[in-house]
mmCIF file of C-alpha atoms in Angstrom:
data_model
loop_
_atom_site.group_PDB
_atom_site.id
_atom_site.type_symbol
_atom_site.label_atom_id
_atom_site.label_comp_id
_atom_site.label_asym_id
_atom_site.label_seq_id
_atom_site.Cartn_x
_atom_site.Cartn_y
_atom_site.Cartn_z
ATOM 1 C CA MET A 1269 227.802 104.563 51.090
ATOM 2 C CA PRO A 1270 231.150 102.699 51.243
ATOM 3 C CA ARG A 1271 233.439 103.501 48.314
ATOM 4 C CA THR A 1272 236.680 102.123 46.941
ATOM 5 C CA GLU A 1273 239.866 104.142 46.596
ATOM 6 C CA HIS A 1274 238.765 104.763 42.985
ATOM 7 C CA GLY A 1275 235.525 106.437 44.091
ATOM 8 C CA HIS A 1276 233.130 103.683 43.033
ATOM 9 C CA PRO A 1277 230.605 102.019 45.360
ATOM 10 C CA ASN A 1278 232.324 99.237 47.278
ATOM 11 C CA PHE A 1279 230.504 95.957 46.664
ATOM 12 C CA GLN A 1280 233.299 93.843 48.100
ATOM 13 C CA GLY A 1281 232.295 91.197 50.598
ATOM 14 C CA THR A 1282 229.941 88.244 50.781
ATOM 15 C CA TRP A 1283 226.259 88.602 50.002
ATOM 16 C CA PHE A 1284 223.130 86.532 50.606
ATOM 17 C CA PHE A 1285 220.696 86.220 47.700
ATOM 18 C CA GLY A 1286 218.353 83.559 49.046
ATOM 19 C CA SER A 1287 214.670 84.358 48.853
ATOM 20 C CA ARG A 1288 211.254 82.961 49.639
ATOM 21 C CA THR A 1289 209.926 85.070 46.762
ATOM 22 C CA PRO A 1290 209.489 82.745 43.762
ATOM 23 C CA LEU A 1291 210.929 83.526 40.349
ATOM 24 C CA GLN A 1292 207.444 83.390 38.811
ATOM 25 C CA ARG A 1293 204.200 84.595 40.341
ATOM 26 C CA PRO A 1294 201.835 81.790 41.377
ATOM 27 C CA LYS A 1295 199.050 81.565 38.817
ATOM 28 C CA ASP A 1296 196.329 81.897 41.436
ATOM 29 C CA LEU A 1297 197.581 85.412 42.285
ATOM 30 C CA ALA A 1298 196.842 86.575 38.721
ATOM 31 C CA SER A 1299 197.591 90.326 38.536
ATOM 32 C CA GLN A 1300 198.524 90.741 42.225
ATOM 33 C CA SER A 1301 202.116 91.977 42.144
ATOM 34 C CA THR A 1302 202.587 92.654 45.873
ATOM 35 C CA TYR A 1303 201.471 91.416 49.273
ATOM 36 C CA THR A 1304 200.143 93.592 52.054
ATOM 37 C CA GLU A 1305 201.871 93.524 55.432
ATOM 38 C CA GLN A 1306 199.035 91.392 56.798
ATOM 39 C CA GLU A 1307 199.261 88.938 53.901
ATOM 40 C CA VAL A 1308 203.017 88.595 54.384
ATOM 41 C CA ARG A 1309 202.693 87.818 58.087
ATOM 42 C CA ALA A 1310 200.042 85.172 57.334
ATOM 43 C CA LEU A 1311 202.226 83.702 54.569
ATOM 44 C CA GLU A 1312 205.252 83.532 56.866
ATOM 45 C CA GLN A 1313 203.137 81.840 59.539
ATOM 46 C CA ARG A 1314 202.041 79.161 57.061
ATOM 47 C CA MET A 1315 205.672 78.651 56.025
ATOM 48 C CA GLN A 1316 206.678 78.143 59.650
ATOM 49 C CA MET A 1317 203.864 75.658 60.208
ATOM 50 C CA ARG A 1318 205.025 73.599 57.213
ATOM 51 C CA LEU A 1319 208.593 73.626 58.528
ATOM 52 C CA ASP A 1320 207.419 72.547 61.966
ATOM 53 C CA ASN A 1321 205.404 69.682 60.468
ATOM 54 C CA GLN A 1322 208.359 68.525 58.383
ATOM 55 C CA ALA A 1323 210.669 68.656 61.397
ATOM 56 C CA ALA A 1324 208.303 66.670 63.637
ATOM 57 C CA PRO A 1325 209.401 63.103 64.547
ATOM 58 C CA LEU A 1326 207.921 60.321 62.434
ATOM 59 C CA ASP A 1327 205.400 57.988 64.035
ATOM 60 C CA PRO A 1328 207.310 54.802 64.959
ATOM 61 C CA SER A 1329 204.032 52.838 64.792
ATOM 62 C CA ARG A 1330 203.189 53.879 61.246
ATOM 63 C CA ASP A 1331 202.223 51.188 58.738
ATOM 64 C CA ALA A 1332 204.786 49.657 56.446
ATOM 65 C CA PRO A 1333 204.851 51.133 52.928
ATOM 66 C CA GLU A 1334 202.878 49.411 50.217
ATOM 67 C CA LYS A 1335 204.651 46.925 48.016
ATOM 68 C CA GLY A 1336 206.326 48.714 45.127
ATOM 69 C CA ALA A 1337 206.006 52.132 46.746
ATOM 70 C CA VAL A 1338 208.783 54.659 46.304
ATOM 71 C CA ILE A 1339 210.810 54.930 49.511
ATOM 72 C CA ARG A 1340 212.199 58.386 50.091
ATOM 73 C CA GLN A 1341 214.941 59.440 52.464
ATOM 74 C CA GLU A 1342 212.440 60.698 54.986
ATOM 75 C CA ALA A 1343 215.107 61.400 57.585
ATOM 76 C CA ASP A 1344 216.435 64.067 55.255
ATOM 77 C CA ASP A 1345 213.127 64.901 53.589
ATOM 78 C CA SER A 1346 212.775 68.503 52.485
ATOM 79 C CA PHE A 1347 215.941 69.609 54.262
ATOM 80 C CA LEU A 1348 216.289 72.408 51.726
ATOM 81 C CA ALA A 1349 213.085 73.972 53.016
ATOM 82 C CA HIS A 1350 214.811 74.498 56.364
ATOM 83 C CA TYR A 1351 217.799 76.252 54.829
ATOM 84 C CA LEU A 1352 216.063 79.630 54.599
ATOM 85 C CA GLU A 1353 214.195 81.436 57.323
ATOM 86 C CA PRO A 1354 210.434 81.674 56.622
ATOM 87 C CA VAL A 1355 210.739 85.390 55.897
ATOM 88 C CA VAL A 1356 209.651 87.323 52.793
ATOM 89 C CA THR A 1357 212.365 89.859 51.958
ATOM 90 C CA PRO A 1358 211.181 93.237 50.622
ATOM 91 C CA ILE A 1359 212.278 94.229 47.124
ATOM 92 C CA ALA A 1360 212.501 97.989 46.575
ATOM 93 C CA GLY A 1361 210.326 98.455 49.657
ATOM 94 C CA GLU A 1362 207.582 96.092 48.480
ATOM 95 C CA TYR A 1363 206.655 92.520 49.301
ATOM 96 C CA ARG A 1364 206.641 91.148 45.773
ATOM 97 C CA THR A 1365 204.765 88.049 44.669
ATOM 98 C CA SER A 1366 207.484 87.216 42.132
ATOM 99 C CA VAL A 1367 211.012 88.124 41.135
ATOM 100 C CA ILE A 1368 209.795 88.669 37.566
ATOM 101 C CA VAL A 1369 208.357 92.168 37.104
ATOM 102 C CA ASP A 1370 208.079 92.210 33.312
ATOM 103 C CA PRO A 1371 205.918 90.777 31.784
ATOM 104 C CA PRO A 1372 203.430 92.364 34.207
ATOM 105 C CA ASN A 1373 201.879 88.978 35.016
ATOM 106 C CA GLY A 1374 205.126 88.042 36.736
ATOM 107 C CA ARG A 1375 205.653 84.922 34.650
ATOM 108 C CA ILE A 1376 208.141 83.786 32.034
ATOM 109 C CA PRO A 1377 206.366 83.743 28.648
ATOM 110 C CA PRO A 1378 206.174 80.524 26.635
ATOM 111 C CA VAL A 1379 209.027 79.940 24.236
ATOM 112 C CA ARG A 1380 208.353 80.308 20.554
ATOM 113 C CA GLU A 1381 206.643 77.277 19.086
ATOM 114 C CA GLU A 1382 209.465 76.614 16.637
ATOM 115 C CA PHE A 1383 212.229 76.992 19.237
ATOM 116 C CA GLN A 1384 214.310 73.986 20.217
ATOM 117 C CA ASP A 1385 217.010 74.260 22.833
ATOM 118 C CA PHE A 1386 220.107 72.070 23.124
ATOM 119 C CA TYR A 1387 218.292 69.224 24.841
ATOM 120 C CA ALA A 1388 215.238 69.311 22.559
ATOM 121 C CA LYS A 1389 217.546 69.011 19.550
ATOM 122 C CA ARG A 1390 219.153 65.953 21.126
ATOM 123 C CA ARG A 1391 215.746 64.373 21.686
ATOM 124 C CA GLU A 1392 214.765 65.070 18.072
ATOM 125 C CA MET A 1393 217.906 63.197 17.012
ATOM 126 C CA GLY A 1394 216.697 60.227 19.031
ATOM 127 C CA LEU A 1395 219.229 60.686 21.808
ATOM 128 C CA GLY A 1396 218.148 60.003 25.367
ATOM 129 C CA ALA A 1397 219.452 61.621 28.533
ATOM 130 C CA ALA A 1398 221.569 58.550 29.329
ATOM 131 C CA ASP A 1399 222.923 57.958 25.813
ATOM 132 C CA GLY A 1400 226.072 59.851 26.720
ATOM 133 C CA PRO A 1401 227.448 62.319 29.242
ATOM 134 C CA GLU A 1402 226.378 65.239 27.034
ATOM 135 C CA GLY A 1403 222.727 64.676 27.931
ATOM 136 C CA GLN A 1404 223.282 64.746 31.680
ATOM 137 C CA PRO A 1405 222.942 67.839 33.911
ATOM 138 C CA LEU A 1406 225.992 70.069 33.963
ATOM 139 C CA SER A 1407 226.361 69.836 37.731
ATOM 140 C CA GLY A 1408 226.311 66.043 37.557
ATOM 141 C CA ARG A 1409 229.189 66.235 35.091
ATOM 142 C CA CYS A 1410 231.130 68.434 37.531
ATOM 143 C CA LEU A 1411 231.368 71.210 34.937
ATOM 144 C CA ILE A 1412 229.327 74.015 36.451
ATOM 145 C CA PHE A 1413 226.354 74.384 38.781
ATOM 146 C CA GLY A 1414 224.030 74.660 35.808
ATOM 147 C CA ALA A 1415 222.697 78.209 35.931
ATOM 148 C CA ALA A 1416 224.341 80.749 33.647
ATOM 149 C CA ILE A 1417 224.152 83.392 36.375
ATOM 150 C CA PRO A 1418 223.053 81.725 39.641
ATOM 151 C CA ASN A 1419 221.794 84.878 41.371
ATOM 152 C CA LEU A 1420 219.175 85.435 38.633
ATOM 153 C CA THR A 1421 216.865 82.956 40.301
ATOM 154 C CA PRO A 1422 215.969 82.179 43.933
ATOM 155 C CA MET A 1423 218.021 79.354 45.425
ATOM 156 C CA MET A 1424 217.324 77.396 48.578
ATOM 157 C CA MET A 1425 220.802 75.935 49.065
ATOM 158 C CA ASN A 1426 223.995 77.949 49.563
ATOM 159 C CA PRO A 1427 222.598 81.227 48.150
ATOM 160 C CA ASN A 1428 225.743 83.216 48.848
ATOM 161 C CA LEU A 1429 228.161 85.036 46.594
ATOM 162 C CA GLN A 1430 231.386 86.956 47.007
ATOM 163 C CA ILE A 1431 232.292 90.135 45.140
ATOM 164 C CA VAL A 1432 235.875 91.300 44.647
ATOM 165 C CA GLN A 1433 236.587 94.440 42.644
ATOM 166 C CA ASN A 1434 239.347 96.771 41.535
ATOM 167 C CA GLN A 1435 239.498 99.561 38.978
ATOM 168 C CA ASP A 1436 239.419 97.239 35.966
ATOM 169 C CA TYR A 1437 237.573 94.100 37.040
ATOM 170 C CA VAL A 1438 234.732 92.828 39.194
ATOM 171 C CA MET A 1439 234.638 89.159 40.165
ATOM 172 C CA VAL A 1440 231.397 87.513 41.280
ATOM 173 C CA MET A 1441 231.820 84.032 42.753
ATOM 174 C CA THR A 1442 228.887 81.965 43.937
ATOM 175 C CA GLU A 1443 229.297 79.562 46.818
ATOM 176 C CA MET A 1444 227.627 76.807 44.814
ATOM 177 C CA VAL A 1445 229.730 75.424 43.226
ATOM 178 C CA HIS A 1446 232.425 78.136 43.551
ATOM 179 C CA ASP A 1447 231.677 79.295 39.996
ATOM 180 C CA ALA A 1448 233.499 82.582 39.361
ATOM 181 C CA ARG A 1449 232.539 85.157 36.742
ATOM 182 C CA ILE A 1450 235.092 87.851 35.890
ATOM 183 C CA ILE A 1451 233.595 91.097 34.573
ATOM 184 C CA ARG A 1452 235.867 93.337 32.504
ATOM 185 C CA LEU A 1453 235.095 97.013 33.063
ATOM 186 C CA GLY A 1454 235.129 99.416 30.141
ATOM 187 C CA ASP A 1455 235.933 96.662 27.650
ATOM 188 C CA ASP A 1456 234.279 95.228 24.540
ATOM 189 C CA HIS A 1457 232.903 91.732 24.114
ATOM 190 C CA TYR A 1458 235.201 89.094 22.674
ATOM 191 C CA GLU A 1459 234.831 88.518 18.944
ATOM 192 C CA ASP A 1460 236.335 85.019 18.884
ATOM 193 C CA GLY A 1461 232.948 83.285 18.682
ATOM 194 C CA VAL A 1462 233.838 80.978 21.572
ATOM 195 C CA ALA A 1463 230.914 80.135 23.863
ATOM 196 C CA ARG A 1464 231.776 80.123 27.561
ATOM 197 C CA TRP A 1465 230.152 78.431 30.545
ATOM 198 C CA MET A 1466 229.864 81.722 32.447
ATOM 199 C CA GLY A 1467 229.411 83.820 29.322
ATOM 200 C CA ASP A 1468 231.443 86.877 28.318
ATOM 201 C CA SER A 1469 230.797 89.700 30.810
ATOM 202 C CA VAL A 1470 231.665 93.372 30.323
ATOM 203 C CA GLY A 1471 230.585 96.190 32.598
ATOM 204 C CA TYR A 1472 230.577 99.920 33.145
ATOM 205 C CA TRP A 1473 229.516 102.434 35.769
ATOM 206 C CA ASP A 1474 226.261 104.335 35.308
ATOM 207 C CA GLY A 1475 226.693 106.797 38.138
ATOM 208 C CA ASP A 1476 226.769 104.607 41.238
ATOM 209 C CA THR A 1477 225.196 101.620 39.486
ATOM 210 C CA LEU A 1478 227.317 98.810 38.076
ATOM 211 C CA VAL A 1479 225.849 97.694 34.744
ATOM 212 C CA VAL A 1480 226.950 94.301 33.407
ATOM 213 C CA ARG A 1481 226.142 92.792 30.015
ATOM 214 C CA THR A 1482 226.830 89.090 29.506
ATOM 215 C CA GLN A 1483 226.524 87.117 26.288
ATOM 216 C CA GLY A 1484 228.175 84.154 24.590
ATOM 217 C CA PHE A 1485 226.783 81.389 26.813
ATOM 218 C CA ARG A 1486 226.920 77.730 25.914
ATOM 219 C CA PRO A 1487 223.547 76.321 24.760
ATOM 220 C CA GLU A 1488 223.734 73.606 27.445
ATOM 221 C CA GLN A 1489 222.854 76.360 29.926
ATOM 222 C CA SER A 1490 219.211 75.910 28.941
ATOM 223 C CA THR A 1491 218.137 74.233 32.163
ATOM 224 C CA SER A 1492 215.130 74.206 34.455
ATOM 225 C CA ARG A 1493 217.491 75.032 37.316
ATOM 226 C CA MET A 1494 218.232 78.346 35.678
ATOM 227 C CA GLY A 1495 214.549 79.047 35.137
ATOM 228 C CA PHE A 1496 214.899 79.940 31.458
ATOM 229 C CA ARG A 1497 215.097 77.867 28.303
ATOM 230 C CA VAL A 1498 217.691 79.597 26.173
ATOM 231 C CA SER A 1499 219.694 79.475 22.969
ATOM 232 C CA GLU A 1500 223.258 80.551 22.280
ATOM 233 C CA ASN A 1501 221.815 84.054 21.672
ATOM 234 C CA PHE A 1502 220.866 84.498 25.341
ATOM 235 C CA VAL A 1503 221.926 87.917 26.716
ATOM 236 C CA VAL A 1504 221.676 89.167 30.313
ATOM 237 C CA THR A 1505 221.951 92.791 31.460
ATOM 238 C CA GLU A 1506 222.360 93.281 35.211
ATOM 239 C CA ARG A 1507 222.281 96.389 37.382
ATOM 240 C CA TYR A 1508 223.866 96.375 40.856
ATOM 241 C CA THR A 1509 222.973 99.378 43.027
ATOM 242 C CA LEU A 1510 223.945 99.869 46.680
ATOM 243 C CA THR A 1511 220.854 101.184 48.432
ATOM 244 C CA SER A 1512 222.524 101.060 51.863
ATOM 245 C CA ASP A 1513 225.784 99.824 53.345
ATOM 246 C CA ASP A 1514 224.335 96.320 53.579
ATOM 247 C CA THR A 1515 221.827 96.097 50.714
ATOM 248 C CA ILE A 1516 222.114 95.779 46.941
ATOM 249 C CA HIS A 1517 219.143 96.319 44.659
ATOM 250 C CA TYR A 1518 219.761 93.812 41.888
ATOM 251 C CA ALA A 1519 217.855 94.133 38.610
ATOM 252 C CA PHE A 1520 218.215 92.037 35.487
ATOM 253 C CA THR A 1521 216.833 91.889 31.972
ATOM 254 C CA VAL A 1522 217.241 88.821 29.798
ATOM 255 C CA MET A 1523 216.780 88.688 26.060
ATOM 256 C CA ASP A 1524 216.756 85.722 23.724
ATOM 257 C CA GLN A 1525 215.292 86.624 20.361
ATOM 258 C CA GLN A 1526 215.376 83.014 19.230
ATOM 259 C CA ALA A 1527 213.643 81.578 22.302
ATOM 260 C CA TYR A 1528 211.241 84.322 23.418
ATOM 261 C CA GLY A 1529 211.455 87.328 21.118
ATOM 262 C CA LYS A 1530 210.826 89.691 24.039
ATOM 263 C CA THR A 1531 212.650 90.878 27.136
ATOM 264 C CA ILE A 1532 212.065 89.450 30.613
ATOM 265 C CA SER A 1533 213.004 91.524 33.663
ATOM 266 C CA GLY A 1534 213.249 90.864 37.368
ATOM 267 C CA GLU A 1535 214.471 92.378 40.621
ATOM 268 C CA ARG A 1536 216.075 90.914 43.732
ATOM 269 C CA THR A 1537 217.465 92.099 47.070
ATOM 270 C CA LEU A 1538 220.982 91.081 48.091
ATOM 271 C CA THR A 1539 221.958 91.536 51.744
ATOM 272 C CA ARG A 1540 225.514 91.754 53.033
ATOM 273 C CA ASN A 1541 226.666 88.936 55.283
ATOM 274 C CA PRO A 1542 228.518 89.776 58.517
ATOM 275 C CA PRO A 1543 232.250 90.332 57.841
ATOM 276 C CA GLU A 1544 233.231 87.230 59.814
ATOM 277 C CA GLU A 1545 231.153 85.017 57.501
ATOM 278 C CA ARG A 1546 233.352 83.771 54.674
ATOM 279 C CA LEU A 1547 232.856 81.448 51.731
ATOM 280 C CA TYR A 1548 234.668 78.160 52.047
ATOM 281 C CA ASP A 1549 235.544 75.516 49.498
ATOM 282 C CA PHE A 1550 232.344 73.865 48.308
ATOM 283 C CA GLU A 1551 232.907 70.102 48.351
ATOM 284 C CA CYS A 1552 230.537 68.859 45.701
ATOM 285 C CA HIS A 1553 231.170 65.805 43.559
ATOM 286 C CA GLU A 1554 234.601 64.681 44.718
ATOM 287 C CA GLY A 1555 234.528 60.891 44.600
ATOM 288 C CA ASN A 1556 231.028 60.890 43.119
ATOM 289 C CA TYR A 1557 230.538 57.985 40.738
ATOM 290 C CA SER A 1558 226.882 58.668 39.876
ATOM 291 C CA LEU A 1559 227.506 59.710 36.257
ATOM 292 C CA ALA A 1560 229.426 56.534 35.453
ATOM 293 C CA ALA A 1561 226.769 54.455 37.213
ATOM 294 C CA ILE A 1562 223.943 56.142 35.270
ATOM 295 C CA LEU A 1563 225.608 55.494 31.915
ATOM 296 C CA ARG A 1564 226.604 51.948 32.889
ATOM 297 C CA GLY A 1565 223.045 51.180 33.968
ATOM 298 C CA ALA A 1566 221.679 52.482 30.661
ATOM 299 C CA ARG A 1567 224.098 50.278 28.698
ATOM 300 C CA MET A 1568 223.053 47.243 30.776
ATOM 301 C CA GLU A 1569 219.386 47.962 30.014
ATOM 302 C CA GLU A 1570 220.222 48.114 26.302
ATOM 303 C CA VAL A 1571 221.999 44.743 26.464
ATOM 304 C CA GLN A 1572 219.116 43.159 28.346
ATOM 305 C CA ALA A 1573 216.636 44.523 25.804
ATOM 306 C CA GLU A 1574 218.656 42.982 22.953
ATOM 307 C CA LEU A 1575 218.819 39.614 24.714
ATOM 308 C CA GLN A 1576 215.041 39.570 25.139
ATOM 309 C CA GLN A 1577 214.397 40.100 21.434
#
């Protein structure tokens, strides 16, 4: 096991956390928590067939679309599906049917009936998604990718992160959209009451496992992209364990008493990228005028509605 000059496991480098294993177990699999080797090979074969069909040239003699039909960018259709190899990565030596391991059904439990997240509260106030920038996705506002901790959930696009560590800090930066989280080792949580986009992360060593506890997220982090609807009381505990020179067993437990009232746990496998593979500047929304156009279009619709009254 590689170690730093301080004797701790050396996590430094770039890591791949992409996965064909879904966050939640498909409902039709019920209590099946793992695949057999034969099932995995058949699943991978079906994945490859879908990719081949999507990559096949379109028929130049196909009929014109129906009037009023939605026209998609078929030349780029489903490009994200081609980003990952059609391979199911083992987790702790098993081919899991979901990242979620607790609850045992592999699914995120329903939120409490009385719970309202940031966006539900806005809707209750009569505010629509285009009534102001606050209702738009965080990534569209160029604030943050949108997930409180991106490597919690499987990602199809740019699922890479970089870890830099010394004796007092560990930095985890995701490629998308170069969001960096600085973990203070052996420290206490801030008591200033300030919510932060990446939360307030403190960590410690449990033998050769790095344990990280993060709290103090902003309520806008309650997004479908993250996989969890959350409140400002959302807390994540992560465990990073080197199982080989090139593999990290990553386990997490999330708790939000206000939203769920119970813990939710999952496990992932992170694999080390070759040393020559680096993370480069992620050019995202530079020059992107979509947010202004969305809000401008909504205001025009409001004016037109008033004129028609």
